[in-house]
PDB file of C-alpha atoms in Angstrom:
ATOM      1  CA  UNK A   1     -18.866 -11.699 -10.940  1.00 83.00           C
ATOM      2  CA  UNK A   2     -20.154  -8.467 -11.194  1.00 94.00           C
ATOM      3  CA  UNK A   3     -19.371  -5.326  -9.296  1.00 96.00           C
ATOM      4  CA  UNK A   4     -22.594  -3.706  -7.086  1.00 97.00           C
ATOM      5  CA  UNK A   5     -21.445  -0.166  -8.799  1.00 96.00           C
ATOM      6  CA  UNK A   6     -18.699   1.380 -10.961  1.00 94.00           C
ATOM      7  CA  UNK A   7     -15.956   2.226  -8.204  1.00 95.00           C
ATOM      8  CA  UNK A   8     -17.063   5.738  -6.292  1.00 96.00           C
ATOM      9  CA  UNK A   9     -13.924   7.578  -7.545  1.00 94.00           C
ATOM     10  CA  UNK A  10     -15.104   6.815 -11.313  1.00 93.00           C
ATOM     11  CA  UNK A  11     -18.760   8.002 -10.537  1.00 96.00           C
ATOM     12  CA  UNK A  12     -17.660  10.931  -8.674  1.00 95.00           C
ATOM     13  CA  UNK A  13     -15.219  12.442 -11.172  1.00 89.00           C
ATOM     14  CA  UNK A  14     -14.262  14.916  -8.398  1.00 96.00           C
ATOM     15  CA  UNK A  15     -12.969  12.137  -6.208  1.00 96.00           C
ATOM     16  CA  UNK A  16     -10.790  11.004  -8.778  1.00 94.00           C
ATOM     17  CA  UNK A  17      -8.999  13.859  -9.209  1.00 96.00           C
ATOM     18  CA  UNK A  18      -8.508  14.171  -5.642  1.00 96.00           C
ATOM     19  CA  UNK A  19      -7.071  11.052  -4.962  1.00 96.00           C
ATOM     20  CA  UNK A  20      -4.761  10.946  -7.701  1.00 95.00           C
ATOM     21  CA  UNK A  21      -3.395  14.263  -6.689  1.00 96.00           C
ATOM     22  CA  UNK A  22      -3.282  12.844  -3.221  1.00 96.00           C
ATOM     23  CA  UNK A  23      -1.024   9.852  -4.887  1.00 95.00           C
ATOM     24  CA  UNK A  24       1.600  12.153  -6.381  1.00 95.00           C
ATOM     25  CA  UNK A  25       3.002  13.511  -3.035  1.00 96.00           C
ATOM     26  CA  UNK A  26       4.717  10.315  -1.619  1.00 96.00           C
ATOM     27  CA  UNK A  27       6.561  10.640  -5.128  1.00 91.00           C
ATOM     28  CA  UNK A  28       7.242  13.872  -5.166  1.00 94.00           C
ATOM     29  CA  UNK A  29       8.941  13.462  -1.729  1.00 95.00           C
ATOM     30  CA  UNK A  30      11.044  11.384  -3.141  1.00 94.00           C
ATOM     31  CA  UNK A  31      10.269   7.740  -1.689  1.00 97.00           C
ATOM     32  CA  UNK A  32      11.277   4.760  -3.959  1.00 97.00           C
ATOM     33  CA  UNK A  33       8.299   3.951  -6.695  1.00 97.00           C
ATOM     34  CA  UNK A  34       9.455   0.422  -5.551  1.00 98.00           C
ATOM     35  CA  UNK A  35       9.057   0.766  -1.804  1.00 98.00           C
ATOM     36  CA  UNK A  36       5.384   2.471  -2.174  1.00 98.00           C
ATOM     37  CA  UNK A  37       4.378  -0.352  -4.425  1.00 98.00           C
ATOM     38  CA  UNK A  38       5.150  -2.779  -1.748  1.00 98.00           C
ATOM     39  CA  UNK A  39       3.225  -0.238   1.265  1.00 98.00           C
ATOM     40  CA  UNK A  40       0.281  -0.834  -1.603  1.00 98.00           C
ATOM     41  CA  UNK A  41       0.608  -4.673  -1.995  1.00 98.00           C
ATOM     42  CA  UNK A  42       1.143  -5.087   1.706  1.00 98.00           C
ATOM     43  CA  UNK A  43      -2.056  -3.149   2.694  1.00 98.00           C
ATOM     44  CA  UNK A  44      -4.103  -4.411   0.160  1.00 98.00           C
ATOM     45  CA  UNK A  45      -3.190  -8.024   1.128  1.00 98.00           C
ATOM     46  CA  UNK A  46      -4.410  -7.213   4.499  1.00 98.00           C
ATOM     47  CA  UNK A  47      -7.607  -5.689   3.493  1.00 98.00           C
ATOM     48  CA  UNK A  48      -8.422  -8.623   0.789  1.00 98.00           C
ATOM     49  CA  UNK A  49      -8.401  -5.999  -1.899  1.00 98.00           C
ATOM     50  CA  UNK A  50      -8.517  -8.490  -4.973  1.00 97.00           C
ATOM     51  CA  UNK A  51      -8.445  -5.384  -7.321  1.00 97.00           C
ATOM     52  CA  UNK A  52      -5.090  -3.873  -5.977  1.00 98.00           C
ATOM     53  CA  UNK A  53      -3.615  -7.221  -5.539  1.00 97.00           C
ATOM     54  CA  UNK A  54      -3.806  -7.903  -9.123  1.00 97.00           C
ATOM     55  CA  UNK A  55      -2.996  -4.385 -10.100  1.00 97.00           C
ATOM     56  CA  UNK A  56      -0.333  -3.027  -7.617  1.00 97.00           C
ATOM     57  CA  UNK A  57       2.383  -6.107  -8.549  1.00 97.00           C
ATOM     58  CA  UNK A  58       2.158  -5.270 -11.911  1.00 97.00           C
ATOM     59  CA  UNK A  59       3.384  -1.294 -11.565  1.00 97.00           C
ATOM     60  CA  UNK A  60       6.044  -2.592  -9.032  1.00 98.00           C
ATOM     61  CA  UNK A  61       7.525  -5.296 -12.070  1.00 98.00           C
ATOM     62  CA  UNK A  62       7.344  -2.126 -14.545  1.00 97.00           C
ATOM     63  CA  UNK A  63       9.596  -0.255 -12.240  1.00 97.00           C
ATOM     64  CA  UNK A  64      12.203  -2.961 -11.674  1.00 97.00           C
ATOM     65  CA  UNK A  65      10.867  -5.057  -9.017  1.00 98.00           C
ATOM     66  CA  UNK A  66      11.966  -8.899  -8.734  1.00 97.00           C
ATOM     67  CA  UNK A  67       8.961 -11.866  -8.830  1.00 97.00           C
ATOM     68  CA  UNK A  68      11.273 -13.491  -5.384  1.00 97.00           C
ATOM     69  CA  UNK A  69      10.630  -9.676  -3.566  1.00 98.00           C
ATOM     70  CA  UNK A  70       6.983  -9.668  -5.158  1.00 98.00           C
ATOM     71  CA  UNK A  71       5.981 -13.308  -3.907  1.00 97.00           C
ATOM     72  CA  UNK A  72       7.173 -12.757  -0.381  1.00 98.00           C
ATOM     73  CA  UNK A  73       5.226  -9.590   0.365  1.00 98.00           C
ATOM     74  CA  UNK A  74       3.458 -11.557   2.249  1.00 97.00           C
ATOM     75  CA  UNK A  75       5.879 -12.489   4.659  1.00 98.00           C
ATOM     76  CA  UNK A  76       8.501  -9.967   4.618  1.00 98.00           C
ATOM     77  CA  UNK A  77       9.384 -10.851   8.278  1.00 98.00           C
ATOM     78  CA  UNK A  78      10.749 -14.024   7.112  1.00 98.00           C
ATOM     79  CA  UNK A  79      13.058 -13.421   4.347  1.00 97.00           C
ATOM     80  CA  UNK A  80      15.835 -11.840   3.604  1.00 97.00           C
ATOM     81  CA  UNK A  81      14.467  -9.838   0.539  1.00 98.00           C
ATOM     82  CA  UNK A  82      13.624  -6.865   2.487  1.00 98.00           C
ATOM     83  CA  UNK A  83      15.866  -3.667   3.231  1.00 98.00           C
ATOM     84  CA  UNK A  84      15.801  -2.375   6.982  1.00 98.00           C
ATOM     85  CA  UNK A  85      13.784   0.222   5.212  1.00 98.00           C
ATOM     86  CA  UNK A  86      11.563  -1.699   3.530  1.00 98.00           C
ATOM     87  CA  UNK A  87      10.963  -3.504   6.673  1.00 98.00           C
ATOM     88  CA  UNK A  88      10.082  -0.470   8.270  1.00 98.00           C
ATOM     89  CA  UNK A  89       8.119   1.129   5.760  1.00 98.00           C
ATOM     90  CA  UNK A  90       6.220  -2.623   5.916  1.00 98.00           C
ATOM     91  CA  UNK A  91       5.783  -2.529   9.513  1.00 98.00           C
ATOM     92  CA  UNK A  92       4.509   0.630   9.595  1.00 98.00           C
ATOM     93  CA  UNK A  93       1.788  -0.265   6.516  1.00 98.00           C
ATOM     94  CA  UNK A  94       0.542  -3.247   8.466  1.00 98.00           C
ATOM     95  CA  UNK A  95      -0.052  -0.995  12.272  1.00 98.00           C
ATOM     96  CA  UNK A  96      -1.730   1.740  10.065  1.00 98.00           C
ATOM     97  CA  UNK A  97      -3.873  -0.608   7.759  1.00 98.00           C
ATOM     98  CA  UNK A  98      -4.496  -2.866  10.843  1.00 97.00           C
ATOM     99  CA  UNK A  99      -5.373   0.344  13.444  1.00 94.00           C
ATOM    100  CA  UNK A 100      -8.596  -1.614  15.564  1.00 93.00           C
ATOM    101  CA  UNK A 101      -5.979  -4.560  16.351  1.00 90.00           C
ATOM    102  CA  UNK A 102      -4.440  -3.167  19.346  1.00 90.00           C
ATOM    103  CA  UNK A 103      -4.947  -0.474  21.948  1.00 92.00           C
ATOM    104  CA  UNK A 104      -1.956   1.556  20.721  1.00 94.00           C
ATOM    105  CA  UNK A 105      -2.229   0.924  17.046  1.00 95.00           C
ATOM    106  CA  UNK A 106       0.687   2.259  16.246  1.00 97.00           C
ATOM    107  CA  UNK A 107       3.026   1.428  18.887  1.00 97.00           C
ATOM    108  CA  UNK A 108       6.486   3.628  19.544  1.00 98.00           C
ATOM    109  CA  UNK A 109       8.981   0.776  18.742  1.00 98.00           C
ATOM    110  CA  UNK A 110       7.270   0.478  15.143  1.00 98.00           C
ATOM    111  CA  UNK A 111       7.238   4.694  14.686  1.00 98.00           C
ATOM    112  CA  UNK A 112      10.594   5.123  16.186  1.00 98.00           C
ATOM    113  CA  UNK A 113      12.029   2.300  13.841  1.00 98.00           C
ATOM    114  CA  UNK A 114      10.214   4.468  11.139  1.00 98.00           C
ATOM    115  CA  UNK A 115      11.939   7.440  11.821  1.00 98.00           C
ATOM    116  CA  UNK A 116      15.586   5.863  11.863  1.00 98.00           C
ATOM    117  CA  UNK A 117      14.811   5.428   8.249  1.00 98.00           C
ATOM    118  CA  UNK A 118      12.302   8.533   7.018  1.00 98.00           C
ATOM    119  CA  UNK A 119      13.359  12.001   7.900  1.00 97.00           C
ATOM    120  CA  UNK A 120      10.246  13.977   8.595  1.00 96.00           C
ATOM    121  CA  UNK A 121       9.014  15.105   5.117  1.00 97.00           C
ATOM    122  CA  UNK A 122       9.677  11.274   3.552  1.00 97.00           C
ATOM    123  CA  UNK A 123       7.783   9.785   6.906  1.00 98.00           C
ATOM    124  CA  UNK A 124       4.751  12.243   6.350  1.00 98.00           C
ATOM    125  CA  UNK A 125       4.905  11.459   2.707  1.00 98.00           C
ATOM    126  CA  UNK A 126       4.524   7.352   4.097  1.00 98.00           C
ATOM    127  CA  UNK A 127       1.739   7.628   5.973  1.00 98.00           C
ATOM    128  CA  UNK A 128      -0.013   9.762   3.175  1.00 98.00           C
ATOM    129  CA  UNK A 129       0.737   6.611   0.895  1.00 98.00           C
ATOM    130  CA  UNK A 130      -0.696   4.315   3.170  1.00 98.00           C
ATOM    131  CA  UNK A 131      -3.553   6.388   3.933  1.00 98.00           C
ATOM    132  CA  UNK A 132      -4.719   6.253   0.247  1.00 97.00           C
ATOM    133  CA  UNK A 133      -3.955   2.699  -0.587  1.00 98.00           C
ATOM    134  CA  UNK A 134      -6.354   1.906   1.938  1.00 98.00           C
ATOM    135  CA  UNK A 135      -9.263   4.577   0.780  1.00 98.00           C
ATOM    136  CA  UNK A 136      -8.247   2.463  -2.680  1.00 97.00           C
ATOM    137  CA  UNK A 137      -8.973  -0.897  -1.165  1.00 98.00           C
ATOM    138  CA  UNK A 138     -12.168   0.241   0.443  1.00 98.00           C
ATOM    139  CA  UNK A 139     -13.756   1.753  -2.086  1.00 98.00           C
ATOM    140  CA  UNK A 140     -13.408  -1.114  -4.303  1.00 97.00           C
ATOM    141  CA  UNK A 141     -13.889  -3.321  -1.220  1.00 98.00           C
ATOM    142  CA  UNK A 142     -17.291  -1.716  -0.426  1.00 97.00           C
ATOM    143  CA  UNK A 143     -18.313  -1.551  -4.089  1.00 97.00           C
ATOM    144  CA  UNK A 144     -17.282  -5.061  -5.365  1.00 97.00           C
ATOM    145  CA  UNK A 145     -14.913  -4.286  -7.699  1.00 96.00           C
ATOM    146  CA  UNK A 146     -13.631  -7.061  -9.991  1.00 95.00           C
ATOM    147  CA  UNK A 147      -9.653  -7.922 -10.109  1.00 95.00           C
ATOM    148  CA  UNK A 148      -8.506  -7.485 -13.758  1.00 89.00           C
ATOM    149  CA  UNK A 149     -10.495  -5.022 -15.046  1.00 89.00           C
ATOM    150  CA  UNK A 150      -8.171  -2.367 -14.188  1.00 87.00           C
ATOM    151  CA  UNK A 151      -4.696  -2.949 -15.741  1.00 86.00           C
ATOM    152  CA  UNK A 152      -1.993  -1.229 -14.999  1.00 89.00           C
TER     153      UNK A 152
END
């Protein structure tokens, strides 16, 4: 395998820069490490982001996270791994990653369930995260770029 181009963020230094500052504010607002690691593998499984799905499991293990949370990312619906939270941080990831499903891509019942968990600077700081994780998993979508070379 080889990738069609070195991923756009690398070849346009400028990009770089502005993404990574873009990743410090869901931290900053003081979301769980943990919970935007799972936003990131969630997304990325949805998108077929081989890079990020290699990568992003690997960060959440550094900060603490179980292999039993990790493996059922997946299906997070079906388990009993996930906080209410989590759940609604997931929910959330998979309406904003998945927005030409549905007429109303983001549908109240999955926003309001949002907000019962996020106050308004946390929420905003959410959809930033998810935002980015999927300009991640396009650019290296679009671009071909190869799971393992970046490591974490």
């Amino acid at each position: 395998m080889q990738a069609r181009m070195g991923n756009p963020a690398v070849v346009v230094p400028d990009a770089m820069q502005a993404l990574q500052a873009l990743a410090t504010i869901p931290a900053k607002s003081g979301l769980s490490p943990i919970l935007l690691e799972l936003v990131n593998m969630r997304a990325s499984q949805i998108n077929g982001c081989s890079v990020c799905i290699d990568g992003h499991p690997r960060i959440a293990k550094k900060a603490g996270e179980t292999d039993e949370r990790l493996f059922a990312v997946s299906a997070w619906r079906d388990t009993p791994y996930f906080t209410p939270a989590e759940r609604a941080a997931l929910a959330l990831t998979e309406a904003v990653t998945r927005i030409s499903d549905r007429a109303d891509p983001v549908p109240d019942g999955i926003w309001d369930e949002a907000t019962r968990h996020f106050d308004g600077k946390s929420l905003a700081a959410l959809v930033i995260a998810i935002a980015n994780i999927n300009v991640w998993n396009r650019l290296n979508i679009a671009t071909r770029q190869i799971a393992g070379e970046w490591k974490p």
